[in-house]
């Protein structure tokens, strides 16, 4: 699909979540969420080592995320409660896995884990990836030690294709192996994502899904 035809999903509603394109005005909510999750995220998310940082840096980062989204370079989303008063995590659709592919990443606030929210988020982004971006495959990558993360693609019908050695940097400056999980378009109808209902809206608020 050409860039002029593509209408990215700026706003997605799931059963319990609002997932939307970041806005620089979200910086204080992001700061609060990240500060509360430093040790939860440190083993798995190397960007946590930028903390602590001034609010201005967060504003600048959210502006970059927003401009990457608007330019169709990378679709980085905030995960909010429906009232948009709290950041519950972050996610994204990253076209960095080669032709035809898109990668989903995620993190969830420690106070909300083990309730299926990463799974609910991934279901929504899988639908957006196949039904709006028309990708051939969706990938999820994670450290094999990250049991909670690996459980998400496993539940959603992804195939574990390989574990590559020492491909990730961990938050402690070391190296970690990387599992590659893939869902191809022909297997999407067999995934629980296929039948789950979401609402996705374009930049003008028009319903896409
Ligand atoms: C990984 C992460 C996003 C998962 O979020 P979550 O909302 O808890 O995920 P879900 O609830 O949708 O699914 C987690 C699954 O792991 C399972 N799980 C949790 N702890 C487990 C354990 N010790 N052993 C085995 N399974 C476990 C849960 O039971 C659940 O599976 P189920 O629904 O079949 O019961 C969250 O823990 C997180 O943010 N971690 C830190 C950042 C991170 O690792 N991001 C991913 C980088 S690849």
PDB file of N, CA and C and ligand atoms in Angstrom, residues 16 37 39-47 79 88-90 103-110 112-122 140-143 146-156 168 179, ligand 1:
ATOM      1  N   UNK A  16     -10.281  -3.050  27.396  1.00  0.00           N
ATOM      2  CA  UNK A  16      -9.922  -2.331  28.629  1.00  0.00           C
ATOM      3  C   UNK A  16      -8.977  -1.150  28.428  1.00  0.00           C
ATOM      4  N   UNK A  37       8.583   2.349  37.501  1.00  0.00           N
ATOM      5  CA  UNK A  37       8.858   1.037  36.905  1.00  0.00           C
ATOM      6  C   UNK A  37      10.333   0.808  36.583  1.00  0.00           C
ATOM      7  N   UNK A  39      12.955  -0.527  38.138  1.00  0.00           N
ATOM      8  CA  UNK A  39      13.542  -1.857  38.366  1.00  0.00           C
ATOM      9  C   UNK A  39      12.787  -2.952  37.613  1.00  0.00           C
ATOM     10  N   UNK A  40      11.503  -2.731  37.366  1.00  0.00           N
ATOM     11  CA  UNK A  40      10.695  -3.673  36.572  1.00  0.00           C
ATOM     12  C   UNK A  40      11.208  -3.736  35.122  1.00  0.00           C
ATOM     13  N   UNK A  41      11.582  -2.563  34.584  1.00  0.00           N
ATOM     14  CA  UNK A  41      11.966  -2.492  33.176  1.00  0.00           C
ATOM     15  C   UNK A  41      13.457  -2.726  32.940  1.00  0.00           C
ATOM     16  N   UNK A  42      14.276  -2.468  33.975  1.00  0.00           N
ATOM     17  CA  UNK A  42      15.731  -2.455  33.778  1.00  0.00           C
ATOM     18  C   UNK A  42      16.300  -3.732  33.150  1.00  0.00           C
ATOM     19  N   UNK A  43      15.841  -4.930  33.533  1.00  0.00           N
ATOM     20  CA  UNK A  43      16.458  -6.128  32.937  1.00  0.00           C
ATOM     21  C   UNK A  43      16.184  -6.297  31.442  1.00  0.00           C
ATOM     22  N   UNK A  44      15.141  -5.618  30.941  1.00  0.00           N
ATOM     23  CA  UNK A  44      14.681  -5.934  29.578  1.00  0.00           C
ATOM     24  C   UNK A  44      14.706  -4.755  28.630  1.00  0.00           C
ATOM     25  N   UNK A  45      14.710  -3.542  29.125  1.00  0.00           N
ATOM     26  CA  UNK A  45      14.592  -2.372  28.261  1.00  0.00           C
ATOM     27  C   UNK A  45      15.825  -1.478  28.443  1.00  0.00           C
ATOM     28  N   UNK A  46      16.802  -1.564  27.532  1.00  0.00           N
ATOM     29  CA  UNK A  46      18.049  -0.795  27.710  1.00  0.00           C
ATOM     30  C   UNK A  46      17.844   0.712  27.811  1.00  0.00           C
ATOM     31  N   UNK A  47      16.728   1.219  27.213  1.00  0.00           N
ATOM     32  CA  UNK A  47      16.508   2.679  27.267  1.00  0.00           C
ATOM     33  C   UNK A  47      16.296   3.189  28.681  1.00  0.00           C
ATOM     34  N   UNK A  79       0.011   3.296  26.007  1.00  0.00           N
ATOM     35  CA  UNK A  79      -1.122   2.481  26.466  1.00  0.00           C
ATOM     36  C   UNK A  79      -1.696   3.194  27.686  1.00  0.00           C
ATOM     37  N   UNK A  88      -0.303   3.183  31.240  1.00  0.00           N
ATOM     38  CA  UNK A  88      -0.186   1.801  31.718  1.00  0.00           C
ATOM     39  C   UNK A  88       0.948   1.057  31.032  1.00  0.00           C
ATOM     40  N   UNK A  89       1.532   1.676  30.015  1.00  0.00           N
ATOM     41  CA  UNK A  89       2.637   1.028  29.317  1.00  0.00           C
ATOM     42  C   UNK A  89       2.902   1.684  27.984  1.00  0.00           C
ATOM     43  N   UNK A  90       3.735   1.013  27.203  1.00  0.00           N
ATOM     44  CA  UNK A  90       4.064   1.516  25.872  1.00  0.00           C
ATOM     45  C   UNK A  90       4.120   0.343  24.910  1.00  0.00           C
ATOM     46  N   UNK A 103       7.399  -5.359  13.528  1.00  0.00           N
ATOM     47  CA  UNK A 103       7.671  -5.941  14.859  1.00  0.00           C
ATOM     48  C   UNK A 103       6.847  -5.218  15.914  1.00  0.00           C
ATOM     49  N   UNK A 104       6.280  -5.992  16.826  1.00  0.00           N
ATOM     50  CA  UNK A 104       5.552  -5.421  17.969  1.00  0.00           C
ATOM     51  C   UNK A 104       6.457  -5.450  19.198  1.00  0.00           C
ATOM     52  N   UNK A 105       6.518  -4.339  19.898  1.00  0.00           N
ATOM     53  CA  UNK A 105       7.202  -4.287  21.191  1.00  0.00           C
ATOM     54  C   UNK A 105       6.205  -3.836  22.249  1.00  0.00           C
ATOM     55  N   UNK A 106       6.517  -4.099  23.534  1.00  0.00           N
ATOM     56  CA  UNK A 106       5.578  -3.688  24.585  1.00  0.00           C
ATOM     57  C   UNK A 106       6.239  -3.667  25.953  1.00  0.00           C
ATOM     58  N   UNK A 107       5.691  -2.837  26.824  1.00  0.00           N
ATOM     59  CA  UNK A 107       5.950  -2.934  28.263  1.00  0.00           C
ATOM     60  C   UNK A 107       4.669  -2.528  28.988  1.00  0.00           C
ATOM     61  N   UNK A 108       4.486  -3.117  30.177  1.00  0.00           N
ATOM     62  CA  UNK A 108       3.280  -2.853  30.970  1.00  0.00           C
ATOM     63  C   UNK A 108       3.712  -2.497  32.395  1.00  0.00           C
ATOM     64  N   UNK A 109       3.076  -1.493  32.972  1.00  0.00           N
ATOM     65  CA  UNK A 109       3.322  -1.063  34.353  1.00  0.00           C
ATOM     66  C   UNK A 109       3.272  -2.275  35.301  1.00  0.00           C
ATOM     67  N   UNK A 110       4.216  -2.317  36.243  1.00  0.00           N
ATOM     68  CA  UNK A 110       4.321  -3.475  37.148  1.00  0.00           C
ATOM     69  C   UNK A 110       3.031  -3.717  37.943  1.00  0.00           C
ATOM     70  N   UNK A 112       0.132  -3.637  36.861  1.00  0.00           N
ATOM     71  CA  UNK A 112      -0.940  -4.129  35.988  1.00  0.00           C
ATOM     72  C   UNK A 112      -0.551  -5.402  35.236  1.00  0.00           C
ATOM     73  N   UNK A 113       0.589  -6.004  35.597  1.00  0.00           N
ATOM     74  CA  UNK A 113       1.012  -7.209  34.865  1.00  0.00           C
ATOM     75  C   UNK A 113       0.164  -8.419  35.272  1.00  0.00           C
ATOM     76  N   UNK A 114       0.270  -9.443  34.455  1.00  0.00           N
ATOM     77  CA  UNK A 114      -0.448 -10.720  34.665  1.00  0.00           C
ATOM     78  C   UNK A 114      -1.964 -10.586  34.650  1.00  0.00           C
ATOM     79  N   UNK A 115      -2.438  -9.576  33.930  1.00  0.00           N
ATOM     80  CA  UNK A 115      -3.891  -9.429  33.726  1.00  0.00           C
ATOM     81  C   UNK A 115      -4.232  -9.527  32.247  1.00  0.00           C
ATOM     82  N   UNK A 116      -3.252  -9.917  31.440  1.00  0.00           N
ATOM     83  CA  UNK A 116      -3.519 -10.056  30.008  1.00  0.00           C
ATOM     84  C   UNK A 116      -3.435  -8.760  29.222  1.00  0.00           C
ATOM     85  N   UNK A 117      -2.865  -7.696  29.815  1.00  0.00           N
ATOM     86  CA  UNK A 117      -2.861  -6.419  29.089  1.00  0.00           C
ATOM     87  C   UNK A 117      -1.854  -6.391  27.937  1.00  0.00           C
ATOM     88  N   UNK A 118      -0.694  -7.048  28.091  1.00  0.00           N
ATOM     89  CA  UNK A 118       0.248  -7.111  26.958  1.00  0.00           C
ATOM     90  C   UNK A 118      -0.360  -7.946  25.836  1.00  0.00           C
ATOM     91  N   UNK A 119      -1.095  -8.974  26.208  1.00  0.00           N
ATOM     92  CA  UNK A 119      -1.758  -9.801  25.198  1.00  0.00           C
ATOM     93  C   UNK A 119      -2.845  -8.990  24.489  1.00  0.00           C
ATOM     94  N   UNK A 120      -3.645  -8.253  25.270  1.00  0.00           N
ATOM     95  CA  UNK A 120      -4.718  -7.430  24.683  1.00  0.00           C
ATOM     96  C   UNK A 120      -4.135  -6.361  23.744  1.00  0.00           C
ATOM     97  N   UNK A 121      -3.023  -5.775  24.162  1.00  0.00           N
ATOM     98  CA  UNK A 121      -2.339  -4.781  23.330  1.00  0.00           C
ATOM     99  C   UNK A 121      -1.835  -5.415  22.040  1.00  0.00           C
ATOM    100  N   UNK A 122      -1.215  -6.585  22.164  1.00  0.00           N
ATOM    101  CA  UNK A 122      -0.647  -7.246  20.980  1.00  0.00           C
ATOM    102  C   UNK A 122      -1.732  -7.663  20.007  1.00  0.00           C
ATOM    103  N   UNK A 140       7.524 -10.805  17.020  1.00  0.00           N
ATOM    104  CA  UNK A 140       7.779 -10.362  18.392  1.00  0.00           C
ATOM    105  C   UNK A 140       9.124 -10.950  18.784  1.00  0.00           C
ATOM    106  N   UNK A 141      10.007 -10.125  19.306  1.00  0.00           N
ATOM    107  CA  UNK A 141      11.341 -10.563  19.716  1.00  0.00           C
ATOM    108  C   UNK A 141      11.456 -10.418  21.230  1.00  0.00           C
ATOM    109  N   UNK A 142      12.086 -11.382  21.870  1.00  0.00           N
ATOM    110  CA  UNK A 142      12.310 -11.233  23.313  1.00  0.00           C
ATOM    111  C   UNK A 142      13.456 -12.117  23.776  1.00  0.00           C
ATOM    112  N   UNK A 143      13.962 -11.773  24.936  1.00  0.00           N
ATOM    113  CA  UNK A 143      14.983 -12.559  25.614  1.00  0.00           C
ATOM    114  C   UNK A 143      14.337 -13.869  26.108  1.00  0.00           C
ATOM    115  N   UNK A 146      12.878 -13.956  29.469  1.00  0.00           N
ATOM    116  CA  UNK A 146      11.719 -13.103  29.737  1.00  0.00           C
ATOM    117  C   UNK A 146      10.440 -13.940  29.531  1.00  0.00           C
ATOM    118  N   UNK A 147      10.148 -14.747  30.546  1.00  0.00           N
ATOM    119  CA  UNK A 147       9.061 -15.736  30.452  1.00  0.00           C
ATOM    120  C   UNK A 147       7.718 -15.061  30.169  1.00  0.00           C
ATOM    121  N   UNK A 148       7.464 -13.951  30.874  1.00  0.00           N
ATOM    122  CA  UNK A 148       6.182 -13.251  30.694  1.00  0.00           C
ATOM    123  C   UNK A 148       6.037 -12.721  29.270  1.00  0.00           C
ATOM    124  N   UNK A 149       7.138 -12.221  28.710  1.00  0.00           N
ATOM    125  CA  UNK A 149       7.064 -11.681  27.356  1.00  0.00           C
ATOM    126  C   UNK A 149       6.858 -12.800  26.335  1.00  0.00           C
ATOM    127  N   UNK A 150       7.595 -13.901  26.486  1.00  0.00           N
ATOM    128  CA  UNK A 150       7.481 -15.015  25.528  1.00  0.00           C
ATOM    129  C   UNK A 150       6.099 -15.650  25.566  1.00  0.00           C
ATOM    130  N   UNK A 151       5.420 -15.527  26.716  1.00  0.00           N
ATOM    131  CA  UNK A 151       4.076 -16.114  26.823  1.00  0.00           C
ATOM    132  C   UNK A 151       3.087 -15.433  25.876  1.00  0.00           C
ATOM    133  N   UNK A 152       3.340 -14.169  25.546  1.00  0.00           N
ATOM    134  CA  UNK A 152       2.377 -13.403  24.739  1.00  0.00           C
ATOM    135  C   UNK A 152       2.297 -13.945  23.307  1.00  0.00           C
ATOM    136  N   UNK A 153       3.416 -14.009  22.551  1.00  0.00           N
ATOM    137  CA  UNK A 153       3.296 -14.560  21.191  1.00  0.00           C
ATOM    138  C   UNK A 153       2.866 -16.028  21.187  1.00  0.00           C
ATOM    139  N   UNK A 154       3.308 -16.762  22.201  1.00  0.00           N
ATOM    140  CA  UNK A 154       2.928 -18.191  22.260  1.00  0.00           C
ATOM    141  C   UNK A 154       1.407 -18.329  22.325  1.00  0.00           C
ATOM    142  N   UNK A 155       0.769 -17.466  23.156  1.00  0.00           N
ATOM    143  CA  UNK A 155      -0.689 -17.531  23.306  1.00  0.00           C
ATOM    144  C   UNK A 155      -1.414 -17.123  22.026  1.00  0.00           C
ATOM    145  N   UNK A 156      -0.735 -16.295  21.210  1.00  0.00           N
ATOM    146  CA  UNK A 156      -1.423 -15.698  20.064  1.00  0.00           C
ATOM    147  C   UNK A 156      -1.122 -16.406  18.748  1.00  0.00           C
ATOM    148  N   UNK A 168      20.796  -8.976  21.806  1.00  0.00           N
ATOM    149  CA  UNK A 168      20.176  -7.884  22.560  1.00  0.00           C
ATOM    150  C   UNK A 168      21.150  -7.362  23.604  1.00  0.00           C
ATOM    151  N   UNK A 179      14.870 -14.304  21.108  1.00  0.00           N
ATOM    152  CA  UNK A 179      13.906 -15.215  20.463  1.00  0.00           C
ATOM    153  C   UNK A 179      13.164 -14.463  19.370  1.00  0.00           C
TER     154      UNK A 179
HETATM  155  C1  LIG B   1       6.448  -8.744  29.498  1.00  0.00           C
HETATM  156  C2  LIG B   1       5.257  -7.901  29.913  1.00  0.00           C
HETATM  157  C3  LIG B   1       5.005  -6.833  28.840  1.00  0.00           C
HETATM  158  C4  LIG B   1       4.038  -8.814  30.047  1.00  0.00           C
HETATM  159  O1  LIG B   1       2.925  -8.023  30.348  1.00  0.00           O
HETATM  160  P1  LIG B   1       1.593  -8.660  30.965  1.00  0.00           P
HETATM  161  O2  LIG B   1       0.508  -7.662  30.768  1.00  0.00           O
HETATM  162  O3  LIG B   1       1.829  -9.157  32.297  1.00  0.00           O
HETATM  163  O4  LIG B   1       1.372  -9.892  29.966  1.00  0.00           O
HETATM  164  P2  LIG B   1       0.084 -10.808  29.901  1.00  0.00           P
HETATM  165  O5  LIG B   1      -0.649 -10.770  31.214  1.00  0.00           O
HETATM  166  O6  LIG B   1      -0.689 -10.477  28.673  1.00  0.00           O
HETATM  167  O7  LIG B   1       0.743 -12.244  29.679  1.00  0.00           O
HETATM  168  C5  LIG B   1       1.776 -12.683  30.543  1.00  0.00           C
HETATM  169  C6  LIG B   1       1.758 -14.192  30.619  1.00  0.00           C
HETATM  170  O8  LIG B   1       2.914 -14.627  31.331  1.00  0.00           O
HETATM  171  C7  LIG B   1       2.514 -15.608  32.274  1.00  0.00           C
HETATM  172  N1  LIG B   1       3.465 -15.602  33.376  1.00  0.00           N
HETATM  173  C8  LIG B   1       3.691 -14.624  34.249  1.00  0.00           C
HETATM  174  N2  LIG B   1       4.653 -14.984  35.116  1.00  0.00           N
HETATM  175  C9  LIG B   1       5.046 -16.236  34.758  1.00  0.00           C
HETATM  176  C10 LIG B   1       5.996 -17.164  35.242  1.00  0.00           C
HETATM  177  N3  LIG B   1       6.772 -16.863  36.289  1.00  0.00           N
HETATM  178  N4  LIG B   1       6.136 -18.332  34.607  1.00  0.00           N
HETATM  179  C11 LIG B   1       5.385 -18.655  33.554  1.00  0.00           C
HETATM  180  N5  LIG B   1       4.454 -17.803  33.025  1.00  0.00           N
HETATM  181  C12 LIG B   1       4.295 -16.617  33.627  1.00  0.00           C
HETATM  182  C13 LIG B   1       1.160 -15.151  32.695  1.00  0.00           C
HETATM  183  O9  LIG B   1       0.472 -16.180  33.325  1.00  0.00           O
HETATM  184  C14 LIG B   1       0.557 -14.749  31.366  1.00  0.00           C
HETATM  185  O10 LIG B   1       0.111 -15.863  30.612  1.00  0.00           O
HETATM  186  P3  LIG B   1      -1.414 -16.388  30.720  1.00  0.00           P
HETATM  187  O11 LIG B   1      -2.301 -15.253  30.313  1.00  0.00           O
HETATM  188  O12 LIG B   1      -1.450 -17.514  29.757  1.00  0.00           O
HETATM  189  O13 LIG B   1      -1.645 -16.780  32.135  1.00  0.00           O
HETATM  190  C15 LIG B   1       5.491  -7.193  31.287  1.00  0.00           C
HETATM  191  O14 LIG B   1       5.812  -8.154  32.239  1.00  0.00           O
HETATM  192  C16 LIG B   1       6.588  -6.149  31.221  1.00  0.00           C
HETATM  193  O15 LIG B   1       6.325  -4.997  30.938  1.00  0.00           O
HETATM  194  N6  LIG B   1       7.834  -6.538  31.512  1.00  0.00           N
HETATM  195  C17 LIG B   1       8.953  -5.619  31.523  1.00  0.00           C
HETATM  196  C18 LIG B   1       9.252  -5.077  30.131  1.00  0.00           C
HETATM  197  C19 LIG B   1       9.414  -6.186  29.123  1.00  0.00           C
HETATM  198  O16 LIG B   1       9.936  -7.229  29.439  1.00  0.00           O
HETATM  199  N7  LIG B   1       8.953  -5.941  27.885  1.00  0.00           N
HETATM  200  C20 LIG B   1       9.059  -6.927  26.822  1.00  0.00           C
HETATM  201  C21 LIG B   1      10.397  -6.900  26.200  1.00  0.00           C
HETATM  202  S1  LIG B   1      10.499  -8.125  24.902  1.00  0.00           S
END
